[in-house]
XYZ file of C-alpha atoms in Angstrom:
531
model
C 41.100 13.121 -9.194
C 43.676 12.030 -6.735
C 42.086 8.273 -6.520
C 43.588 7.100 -9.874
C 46.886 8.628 -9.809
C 49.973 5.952 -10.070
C 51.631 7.211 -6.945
C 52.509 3.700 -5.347
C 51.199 1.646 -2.881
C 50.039 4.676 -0.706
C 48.013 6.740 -3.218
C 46.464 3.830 -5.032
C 45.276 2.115 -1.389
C 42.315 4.890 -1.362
C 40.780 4.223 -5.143
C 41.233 -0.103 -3.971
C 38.716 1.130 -0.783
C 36.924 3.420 -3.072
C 36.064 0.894 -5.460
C 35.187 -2.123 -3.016
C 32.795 0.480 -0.868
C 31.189 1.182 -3.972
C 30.975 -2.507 -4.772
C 29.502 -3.092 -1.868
C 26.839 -0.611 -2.135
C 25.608 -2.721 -5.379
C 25.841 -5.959 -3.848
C 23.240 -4.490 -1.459
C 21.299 -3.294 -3.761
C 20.550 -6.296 -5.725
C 20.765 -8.573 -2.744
C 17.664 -6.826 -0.990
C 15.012 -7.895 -3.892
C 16.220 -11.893 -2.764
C 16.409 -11.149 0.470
C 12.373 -9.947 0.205
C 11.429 -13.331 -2.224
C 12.456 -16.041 -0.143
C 11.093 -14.511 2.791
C 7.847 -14.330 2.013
C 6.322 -17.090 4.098
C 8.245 -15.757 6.701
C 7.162 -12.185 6.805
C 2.918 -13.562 6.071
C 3.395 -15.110 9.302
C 5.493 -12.555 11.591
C 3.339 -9.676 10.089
C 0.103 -11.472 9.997
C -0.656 -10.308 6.642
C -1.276 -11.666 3.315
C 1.071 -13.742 0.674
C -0.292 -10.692 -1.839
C 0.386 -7.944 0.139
C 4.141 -8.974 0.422
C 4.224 -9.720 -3.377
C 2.599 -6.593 -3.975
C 5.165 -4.813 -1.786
C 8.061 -6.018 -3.981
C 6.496 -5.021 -6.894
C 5.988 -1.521 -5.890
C 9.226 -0.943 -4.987
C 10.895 -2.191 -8.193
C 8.560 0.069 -9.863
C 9.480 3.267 -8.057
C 12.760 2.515 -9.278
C 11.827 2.066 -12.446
C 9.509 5.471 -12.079
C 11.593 7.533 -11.201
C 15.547 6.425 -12.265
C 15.079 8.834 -15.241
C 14.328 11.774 -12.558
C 16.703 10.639 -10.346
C 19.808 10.884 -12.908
C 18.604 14.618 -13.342
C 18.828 14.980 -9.638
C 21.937 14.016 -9.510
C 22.675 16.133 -12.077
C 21.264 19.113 -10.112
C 22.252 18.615 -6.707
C 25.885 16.631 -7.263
C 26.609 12.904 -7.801
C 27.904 12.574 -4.637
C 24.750 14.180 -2.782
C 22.384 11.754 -4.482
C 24.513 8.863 -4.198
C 24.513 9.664 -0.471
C 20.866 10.231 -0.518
C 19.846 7.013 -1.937
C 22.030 5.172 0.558
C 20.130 6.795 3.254
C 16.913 5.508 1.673
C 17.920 2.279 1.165
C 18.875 2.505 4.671
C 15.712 3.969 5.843
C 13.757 1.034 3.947
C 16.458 -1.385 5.804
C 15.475 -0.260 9.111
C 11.762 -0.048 8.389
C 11.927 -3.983 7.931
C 14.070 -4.583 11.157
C 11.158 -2.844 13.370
C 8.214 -3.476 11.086
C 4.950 -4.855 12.717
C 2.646 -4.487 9.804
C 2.778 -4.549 5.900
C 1.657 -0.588 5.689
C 5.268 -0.003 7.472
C 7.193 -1.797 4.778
C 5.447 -0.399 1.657
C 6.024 3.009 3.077
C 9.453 2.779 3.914
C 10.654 -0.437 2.346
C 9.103 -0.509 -1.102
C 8.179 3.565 -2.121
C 11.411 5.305 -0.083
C 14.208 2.263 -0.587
C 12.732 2.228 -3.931
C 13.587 5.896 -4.324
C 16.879 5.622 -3.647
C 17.480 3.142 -5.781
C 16.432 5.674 -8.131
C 19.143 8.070 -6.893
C 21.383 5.370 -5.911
C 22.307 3.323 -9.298
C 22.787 6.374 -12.178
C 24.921 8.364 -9.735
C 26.936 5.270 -8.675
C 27.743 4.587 -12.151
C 28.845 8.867 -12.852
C 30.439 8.754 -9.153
C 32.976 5.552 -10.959
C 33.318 7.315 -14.260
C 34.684 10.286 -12.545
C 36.359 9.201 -9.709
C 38.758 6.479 -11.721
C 40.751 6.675 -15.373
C 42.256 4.119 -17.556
C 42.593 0.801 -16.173
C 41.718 1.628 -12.743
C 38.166 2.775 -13.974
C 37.980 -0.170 -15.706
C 38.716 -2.533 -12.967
C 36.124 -0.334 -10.492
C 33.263 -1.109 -13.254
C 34.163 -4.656 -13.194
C 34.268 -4.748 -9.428
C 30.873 -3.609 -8.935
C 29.151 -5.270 -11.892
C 30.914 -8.758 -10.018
C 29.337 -7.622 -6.772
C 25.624 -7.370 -9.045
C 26.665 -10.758 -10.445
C 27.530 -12.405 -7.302
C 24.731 -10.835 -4.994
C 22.045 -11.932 -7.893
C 23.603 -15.532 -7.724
C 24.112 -15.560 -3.378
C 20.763 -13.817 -2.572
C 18.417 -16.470 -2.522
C 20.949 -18.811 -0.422
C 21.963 -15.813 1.720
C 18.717 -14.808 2.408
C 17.351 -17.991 2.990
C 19.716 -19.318 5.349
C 20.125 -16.023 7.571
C 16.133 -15.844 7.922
C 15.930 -19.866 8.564
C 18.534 -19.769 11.185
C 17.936 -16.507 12.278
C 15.338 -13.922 11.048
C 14.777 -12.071 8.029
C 14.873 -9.282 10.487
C 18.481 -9.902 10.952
C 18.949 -9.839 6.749
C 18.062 -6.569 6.444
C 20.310 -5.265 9.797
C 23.305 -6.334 8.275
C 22.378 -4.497 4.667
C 22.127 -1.504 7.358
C 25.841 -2.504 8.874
C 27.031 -2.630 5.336
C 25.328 0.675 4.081
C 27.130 2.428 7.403
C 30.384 0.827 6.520
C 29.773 2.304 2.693
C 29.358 6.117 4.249
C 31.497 5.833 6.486
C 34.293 5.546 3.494
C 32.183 8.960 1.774
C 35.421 11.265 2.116
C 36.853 9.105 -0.698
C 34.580 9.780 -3.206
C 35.247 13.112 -5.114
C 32.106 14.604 -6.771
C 31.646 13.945 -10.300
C 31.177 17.520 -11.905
C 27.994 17.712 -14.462
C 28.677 20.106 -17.065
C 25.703 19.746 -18.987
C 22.657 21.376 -19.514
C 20.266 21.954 -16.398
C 17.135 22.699 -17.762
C 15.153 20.280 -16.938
C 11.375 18.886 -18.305
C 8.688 18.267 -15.619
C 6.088 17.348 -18.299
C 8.162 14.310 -19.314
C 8.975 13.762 -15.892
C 5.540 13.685 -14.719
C 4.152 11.897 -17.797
C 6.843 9.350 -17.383
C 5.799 8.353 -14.056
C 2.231 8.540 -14.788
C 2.949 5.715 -17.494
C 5.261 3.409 -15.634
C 2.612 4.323 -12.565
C -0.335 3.356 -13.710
C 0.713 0.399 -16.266
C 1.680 -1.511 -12.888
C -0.342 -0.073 -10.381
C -3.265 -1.295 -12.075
C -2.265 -4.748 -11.814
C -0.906 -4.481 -8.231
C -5.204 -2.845 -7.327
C -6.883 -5.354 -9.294
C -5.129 -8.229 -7.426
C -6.433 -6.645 -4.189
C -9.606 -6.565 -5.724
C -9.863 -2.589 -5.405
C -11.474 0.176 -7.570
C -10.367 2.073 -10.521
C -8.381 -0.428 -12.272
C -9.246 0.254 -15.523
C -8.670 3.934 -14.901
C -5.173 3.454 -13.703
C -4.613 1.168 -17.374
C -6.181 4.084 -19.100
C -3.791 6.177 -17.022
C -0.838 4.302 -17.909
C -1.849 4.346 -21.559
C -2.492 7.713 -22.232
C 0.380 8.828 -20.564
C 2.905 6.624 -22.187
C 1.561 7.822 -25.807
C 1.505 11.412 -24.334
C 5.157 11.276 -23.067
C 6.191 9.694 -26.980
C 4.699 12.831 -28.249
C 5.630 15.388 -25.986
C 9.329 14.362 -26.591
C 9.331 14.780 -30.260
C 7.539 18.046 -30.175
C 10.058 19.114 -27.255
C 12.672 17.979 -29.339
C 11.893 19.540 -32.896
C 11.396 22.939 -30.756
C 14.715 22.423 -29.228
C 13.909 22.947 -25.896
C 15.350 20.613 -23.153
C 13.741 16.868 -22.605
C 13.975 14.161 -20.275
C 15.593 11.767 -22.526
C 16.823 12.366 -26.159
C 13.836 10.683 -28.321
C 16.397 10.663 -31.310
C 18.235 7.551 -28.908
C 14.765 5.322 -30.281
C 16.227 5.691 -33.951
C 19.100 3.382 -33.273
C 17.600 -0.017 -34.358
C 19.848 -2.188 -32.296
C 19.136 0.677 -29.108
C 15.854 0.143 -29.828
C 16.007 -3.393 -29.922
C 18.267 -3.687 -26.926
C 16.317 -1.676 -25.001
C 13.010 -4.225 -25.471
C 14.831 -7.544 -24.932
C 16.511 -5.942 -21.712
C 12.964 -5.107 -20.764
C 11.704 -8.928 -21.728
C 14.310 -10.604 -20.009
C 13.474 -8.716 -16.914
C 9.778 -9.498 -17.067
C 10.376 -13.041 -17.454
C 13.042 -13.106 -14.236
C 10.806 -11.098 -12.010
C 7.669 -13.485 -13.435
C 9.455 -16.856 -12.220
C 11.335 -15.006 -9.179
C 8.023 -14.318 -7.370
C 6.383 -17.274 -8.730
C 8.575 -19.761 -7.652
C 9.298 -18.811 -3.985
C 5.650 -18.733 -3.155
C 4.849 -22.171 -4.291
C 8.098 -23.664 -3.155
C 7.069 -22.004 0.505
C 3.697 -22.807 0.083
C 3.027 -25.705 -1.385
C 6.045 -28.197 -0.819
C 6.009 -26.454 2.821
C 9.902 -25.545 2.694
C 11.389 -23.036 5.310
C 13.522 -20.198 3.718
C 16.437 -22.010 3.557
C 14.847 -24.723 1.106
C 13.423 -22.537 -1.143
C 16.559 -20.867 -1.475
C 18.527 -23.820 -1.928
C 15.631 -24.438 -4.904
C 16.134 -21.360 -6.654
C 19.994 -21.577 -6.021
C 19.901 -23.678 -10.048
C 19.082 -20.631 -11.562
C 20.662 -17.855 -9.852
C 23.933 -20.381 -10.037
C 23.887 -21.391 -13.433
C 22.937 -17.413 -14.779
C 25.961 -16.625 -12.851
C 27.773 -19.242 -14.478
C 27.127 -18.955 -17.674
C 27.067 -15.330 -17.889
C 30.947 -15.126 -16.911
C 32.117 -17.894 -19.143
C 29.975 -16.485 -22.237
C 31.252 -12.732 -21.394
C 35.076 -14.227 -22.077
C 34.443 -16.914 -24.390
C 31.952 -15.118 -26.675
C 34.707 -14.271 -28.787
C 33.543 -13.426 -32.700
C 30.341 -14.548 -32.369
C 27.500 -12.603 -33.411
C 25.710 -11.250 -30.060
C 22.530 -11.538 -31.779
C 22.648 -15.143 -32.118
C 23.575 -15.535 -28.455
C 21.153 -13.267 -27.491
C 18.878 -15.746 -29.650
C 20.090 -19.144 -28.141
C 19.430 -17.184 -24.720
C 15.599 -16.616 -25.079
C 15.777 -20.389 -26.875
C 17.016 -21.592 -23.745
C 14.642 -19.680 -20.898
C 11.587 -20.716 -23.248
C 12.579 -24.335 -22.870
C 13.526 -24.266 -19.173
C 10.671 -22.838 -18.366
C 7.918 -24.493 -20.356
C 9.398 -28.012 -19.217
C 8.532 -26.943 -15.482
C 4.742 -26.677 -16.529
C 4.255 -30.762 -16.320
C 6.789 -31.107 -13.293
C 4.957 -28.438 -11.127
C 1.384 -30.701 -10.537
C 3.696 -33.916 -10.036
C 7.075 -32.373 -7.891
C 7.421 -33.868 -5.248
C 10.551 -31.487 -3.530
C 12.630 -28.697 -5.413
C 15.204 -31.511 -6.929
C 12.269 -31.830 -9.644
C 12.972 -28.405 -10.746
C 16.342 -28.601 -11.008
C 17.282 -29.521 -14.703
C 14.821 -26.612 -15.634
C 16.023 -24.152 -13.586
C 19.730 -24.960 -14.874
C 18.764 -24.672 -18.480
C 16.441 -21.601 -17.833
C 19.433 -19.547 -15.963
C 21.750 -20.861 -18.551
C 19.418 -18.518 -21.156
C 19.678 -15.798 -18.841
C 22.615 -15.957 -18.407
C 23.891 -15.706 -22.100
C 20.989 -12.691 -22.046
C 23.057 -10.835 -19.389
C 26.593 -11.259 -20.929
C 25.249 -9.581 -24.480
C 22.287 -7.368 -24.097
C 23.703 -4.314 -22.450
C 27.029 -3.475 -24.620
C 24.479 -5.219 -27.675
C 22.285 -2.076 -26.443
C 24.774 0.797 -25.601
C 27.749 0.066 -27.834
C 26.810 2.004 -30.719
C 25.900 4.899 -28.746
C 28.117 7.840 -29.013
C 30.074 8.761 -25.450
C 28.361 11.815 -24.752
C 24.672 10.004 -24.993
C 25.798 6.657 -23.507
C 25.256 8.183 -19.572
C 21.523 8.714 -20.713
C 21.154 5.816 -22.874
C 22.059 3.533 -19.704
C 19.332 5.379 -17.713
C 17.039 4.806 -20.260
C 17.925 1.070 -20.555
C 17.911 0.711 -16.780
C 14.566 2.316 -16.374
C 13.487 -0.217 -19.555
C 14.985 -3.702 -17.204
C 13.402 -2.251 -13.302
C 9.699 -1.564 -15.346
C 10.410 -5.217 -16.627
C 10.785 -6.465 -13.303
C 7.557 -4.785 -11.985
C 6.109 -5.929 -14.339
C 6.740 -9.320 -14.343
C 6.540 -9.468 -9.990
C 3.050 -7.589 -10.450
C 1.636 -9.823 -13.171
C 3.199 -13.111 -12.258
C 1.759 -12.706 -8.862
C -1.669 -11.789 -9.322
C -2.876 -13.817 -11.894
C -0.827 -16.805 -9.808
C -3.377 -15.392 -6.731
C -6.571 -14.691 -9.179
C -6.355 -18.617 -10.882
C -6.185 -19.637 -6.845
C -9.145 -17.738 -6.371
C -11.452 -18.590 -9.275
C -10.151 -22.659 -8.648
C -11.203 -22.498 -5.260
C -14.468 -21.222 -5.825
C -14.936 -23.696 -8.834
C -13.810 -26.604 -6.999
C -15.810 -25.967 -3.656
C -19.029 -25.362 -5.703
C -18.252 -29.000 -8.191
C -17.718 -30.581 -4.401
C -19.821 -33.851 -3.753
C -18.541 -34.056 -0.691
C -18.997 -30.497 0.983
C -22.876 -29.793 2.299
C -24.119 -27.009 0.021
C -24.949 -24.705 2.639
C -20.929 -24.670 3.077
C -19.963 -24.559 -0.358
C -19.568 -20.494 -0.317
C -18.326 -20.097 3.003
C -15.539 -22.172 2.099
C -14.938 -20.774 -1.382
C -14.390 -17.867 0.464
C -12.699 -18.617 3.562
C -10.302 -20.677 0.894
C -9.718 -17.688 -1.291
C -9.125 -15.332 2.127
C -6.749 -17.970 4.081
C -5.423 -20.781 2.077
C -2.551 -18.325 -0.251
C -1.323 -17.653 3.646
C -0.669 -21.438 4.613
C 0.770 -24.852 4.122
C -1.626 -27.984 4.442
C -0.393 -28.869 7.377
C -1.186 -25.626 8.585
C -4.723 -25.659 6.841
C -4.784 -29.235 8.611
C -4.826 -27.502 12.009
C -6.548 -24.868 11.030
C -9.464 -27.165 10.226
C -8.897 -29.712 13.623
C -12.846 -29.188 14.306
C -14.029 -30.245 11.147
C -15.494 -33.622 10.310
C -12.667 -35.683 8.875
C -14.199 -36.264 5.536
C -14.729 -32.039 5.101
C -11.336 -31.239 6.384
C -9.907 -34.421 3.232
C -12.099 -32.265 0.883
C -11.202 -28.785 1.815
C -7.383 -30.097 1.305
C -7.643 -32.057 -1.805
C -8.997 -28.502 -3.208
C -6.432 -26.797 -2.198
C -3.738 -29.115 -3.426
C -5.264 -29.252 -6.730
C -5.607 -25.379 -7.189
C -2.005 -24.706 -6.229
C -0.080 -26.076 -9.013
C -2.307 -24.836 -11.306
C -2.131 -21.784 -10.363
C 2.121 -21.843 -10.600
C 1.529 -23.440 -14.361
C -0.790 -19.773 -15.253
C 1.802 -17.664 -13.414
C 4.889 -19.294 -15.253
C 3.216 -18.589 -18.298
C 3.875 -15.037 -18.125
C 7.701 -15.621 -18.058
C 7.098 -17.844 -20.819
C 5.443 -15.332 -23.202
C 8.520 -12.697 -22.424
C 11.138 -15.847 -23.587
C 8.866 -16.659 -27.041
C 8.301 -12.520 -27.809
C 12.170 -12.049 -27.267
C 13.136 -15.040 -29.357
C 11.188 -13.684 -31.912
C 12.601 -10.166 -31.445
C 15.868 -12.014 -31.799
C 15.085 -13.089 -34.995
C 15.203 -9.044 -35.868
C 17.912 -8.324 -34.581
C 20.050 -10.976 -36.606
C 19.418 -8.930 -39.588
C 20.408 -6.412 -38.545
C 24.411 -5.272 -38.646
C 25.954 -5.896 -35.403
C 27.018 -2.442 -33.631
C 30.194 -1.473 -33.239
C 30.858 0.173 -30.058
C 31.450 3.810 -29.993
C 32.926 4.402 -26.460
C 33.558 2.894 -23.298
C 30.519 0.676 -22.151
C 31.914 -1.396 -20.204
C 30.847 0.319 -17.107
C 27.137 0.589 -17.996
C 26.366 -3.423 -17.298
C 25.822 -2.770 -13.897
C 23.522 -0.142 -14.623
């Protein structure tokens, strides 16, 4: 492993490249999610499609992840670190280019959301093997610290990046230069040594399959019933049976000895166990206010890219923020308890945006709440992966991280799917509600304009409802608006609440974990934050 030897200047100048190309394969990675959120307005109107569809789309593809990490780690395992790792930079590259040329949504759920989102798959366990085994001592330690700082800093840029690039140029343009970066990343592949897998290759397509089937259908079936389609409940049913299926096909797989796609006796660590579930709250509660947020700022306070993410720049800041200082001045303190004061803290942020939302007037309303919510997630990320993989042993920690990184990207899908359609279902059922309690609209029109509401106002601003209604009598088009002000922020206060319910669950999942003994780390988990 030539990369890590201390040779001087000459033979440690290809492990500094090493490490900063794979650094900035993360930062694209987590960037593109951002990138996606505050564009939304922006890609409704270019693609002439729906506010859902694009919500929908970034939901699926943090669910494919999510899916299928599990598989891909075994892939890797199969085929070679280095081949997946290339693989899933392809993909992300293929979704890339898929948005620069894109004329409808169907193009960017394809390509963007199912194929970016399977290299992600590929892309994060064999990034983390690909530093393990390309770097020793100190040097591997500074790599993992390089690229979890790129994760940390694109999480906290994104929405700023993102929003100024597709204000002041396109959102086209965002995704071009992730493809400029991924080119610059392989064209640096020579440095990276394969990481050799000496473990078992048997593999378990039962567990596989069930695994997907479970993550699959718990989301999908959110994503069809907020397109109004068929077979929601059997895609819940789906979801269900599967994940109880996949708990018991492991433990029979594993009492027979025979080979399984994760090691069931990992759920018997309490504080794994534990970890694992907060990781996967915290997750539901950021994706819940990241898709939540965006839309109304874009929608209802009318801002351009760049303002909404200037708006969301409090939280991604201050979770930034905090998460550095409390990661070196954590010191002796329990991680429980921070992990504790964390959920305390998101709770409060977000609950004290419910009364703000019907009365804000721009995003500086939102700002003290957005501070102390990404204050809470912040302490959340500094402690809940080493809380999680610390005590497990060295030889299981490469799993456990998949495990725990499948856990946080189902989160996320979870909370984007959820978030956003019962934000676009209260819209619906308001409209309806308030167009049929109308005095003022003739009741001939009442259901045309329930619907017409329901189909066209999630897409617009007033002022573009305004125009969109120039032909109306005055006193209809005041009535038609006054609906659809009213509906919006109610609808944000019933999406928010699904962030809020993953805070108050995890604070009282924190109050478990305090009695329990604080782990004591096994091995070397430093590099598995990123993960």
């Amino acid at each position: 492993m030539g990369n890590q030897q201390d040779g001087g200047a000459a033979a440690a100048s290809p492990g500094t490249k090493l490490a900063v190309l794979l650094a900035m394969a993360m930062f694209v990675l987590v960037v593109d999610t951002s990138l996606m959120n505050v564009s939304i307005s922006a890609v409704v109107r270019d693609l002439d499609t729906t506010v859902s569809g694009v919500q929908s789309a970034i939901a699926l593809e943090a669910l494919v992840s999510a899916a299928f990490i599990l598989i891909g780690s075994k892939v890797g395992d199969l085929i070679g670190r280095k081949r997946a790792y290339v693989l899933g930079l392809l993909g992300y590259a293929t979704g890339a280019i898929a948005m620069m040329v894109a004329q409808d949504l169907r193009a960017i759920v394809v390509f963007w959301a199912v194929i970016g989102g399977l290299g992600a798959s590929l892309l994060l366990p064999a990034m983390q093997s690909l530093v393990h085994g390309n770097f020793e001592g100190a040097a591997q330690r500074k790599a993992y610290a390089l690229v979890g700082a790129a994760a940390a800093i694109a999480a906290a840029v994104g929405p700023l990046l993102g929003g100024f690039i597709t204000t002041y140029l396109s959102w086209r343009v965002a995704f071009g230069m992730e493809v400029v970066i991924i080119a610059i990343v392989l064209s640096g592949i020579r440095l990276v040594h394969d990481a050799p897998y000496t473990g078992s290759r048997a593999v378990d397509p039962v567990g596989a399959l069930l695994s997907v089937l479970a993550m699959g259908g718990l989301v999908l079936s959110v994503l069809v019933w907020q397109e109004g389609g068929e077979f929601v409940l059997l895609l819940l049913v789906v979801g269900v049976v599967a994940l109880g299926s996949l708990v018991r096909w492991l433990v029979s797989r594993k009492k027979k000895n025979r080979p399984t796609l994760v090691d069931p006796d990992l759920f018997k660590i309490p504080t794994f166990r534990l970890g694992i579930s907060q990781q996967m709250l915290q997750q539901v509660a950021l994706g819940g206010a990241m898709i939540a947020l965006p839309i109304y700022l874009q929608m209802v306070l009318e801002y351009n890219a760049m303002g909404a993410g200037l708006s969301m720049a409090p939280l991604s800041l201050s979770m930034f923020a905090v998460a550095l200082l409390a990661g070196r001045k954590a010191g002796d303190r329990r991680p429980s308890r921070i992990v504790r004061i964390g959920f305390l803290l998101l709770a409060a942020g977000v609950v004290a945006l419910l009364p703000i939302v019907p009365r804000a007037e721009s995003g500086w309303a939102l700002v003290g709440p957005l501070v102390v919510a990404g204050s809470g997630l912040g302490l959340l990320v500094s402690q809940l992966n080493n809380y999680t993989l610390g005590p497990v042993s060295e030889e299981r920690v490469s799993e456990a991280a998949g495990i725990n990184s499948a856990a946080g990207s189902f989160g996320l899908s979870f909370g984007l799917a959820f978030a956003g359609a019962i934000m676009l279902a209260t819209l619906s059922l308001t409209f309806t509600a308030k167009a049929e309690g109308s005095s003022v609209l003739p009741p001939e029109d009442k259901v045309q304009v329930a619907e017409a509401l329901d189909r066209d106002a999630q897409l617009m601003s007033n002022s573009d409802l305004e125009e969109l209604l120039a032909d109306e009598p005055e006193v209809i088009q005041d009535e038609i608006v006054r609906i659809n002000t009213e509906a919006r922020p109610l609808a944000l206060q019933v999406a928010l609440a699904v962030p809020t319910l993953a805070a108050l669950l995890g604070l009282a999942n924190s109050f478990r974990m305090v009695r329990l003994p604080e782990p004591k780390p096994t091995g070397d988990t430093e590099g598995m934050a990123f993960g």
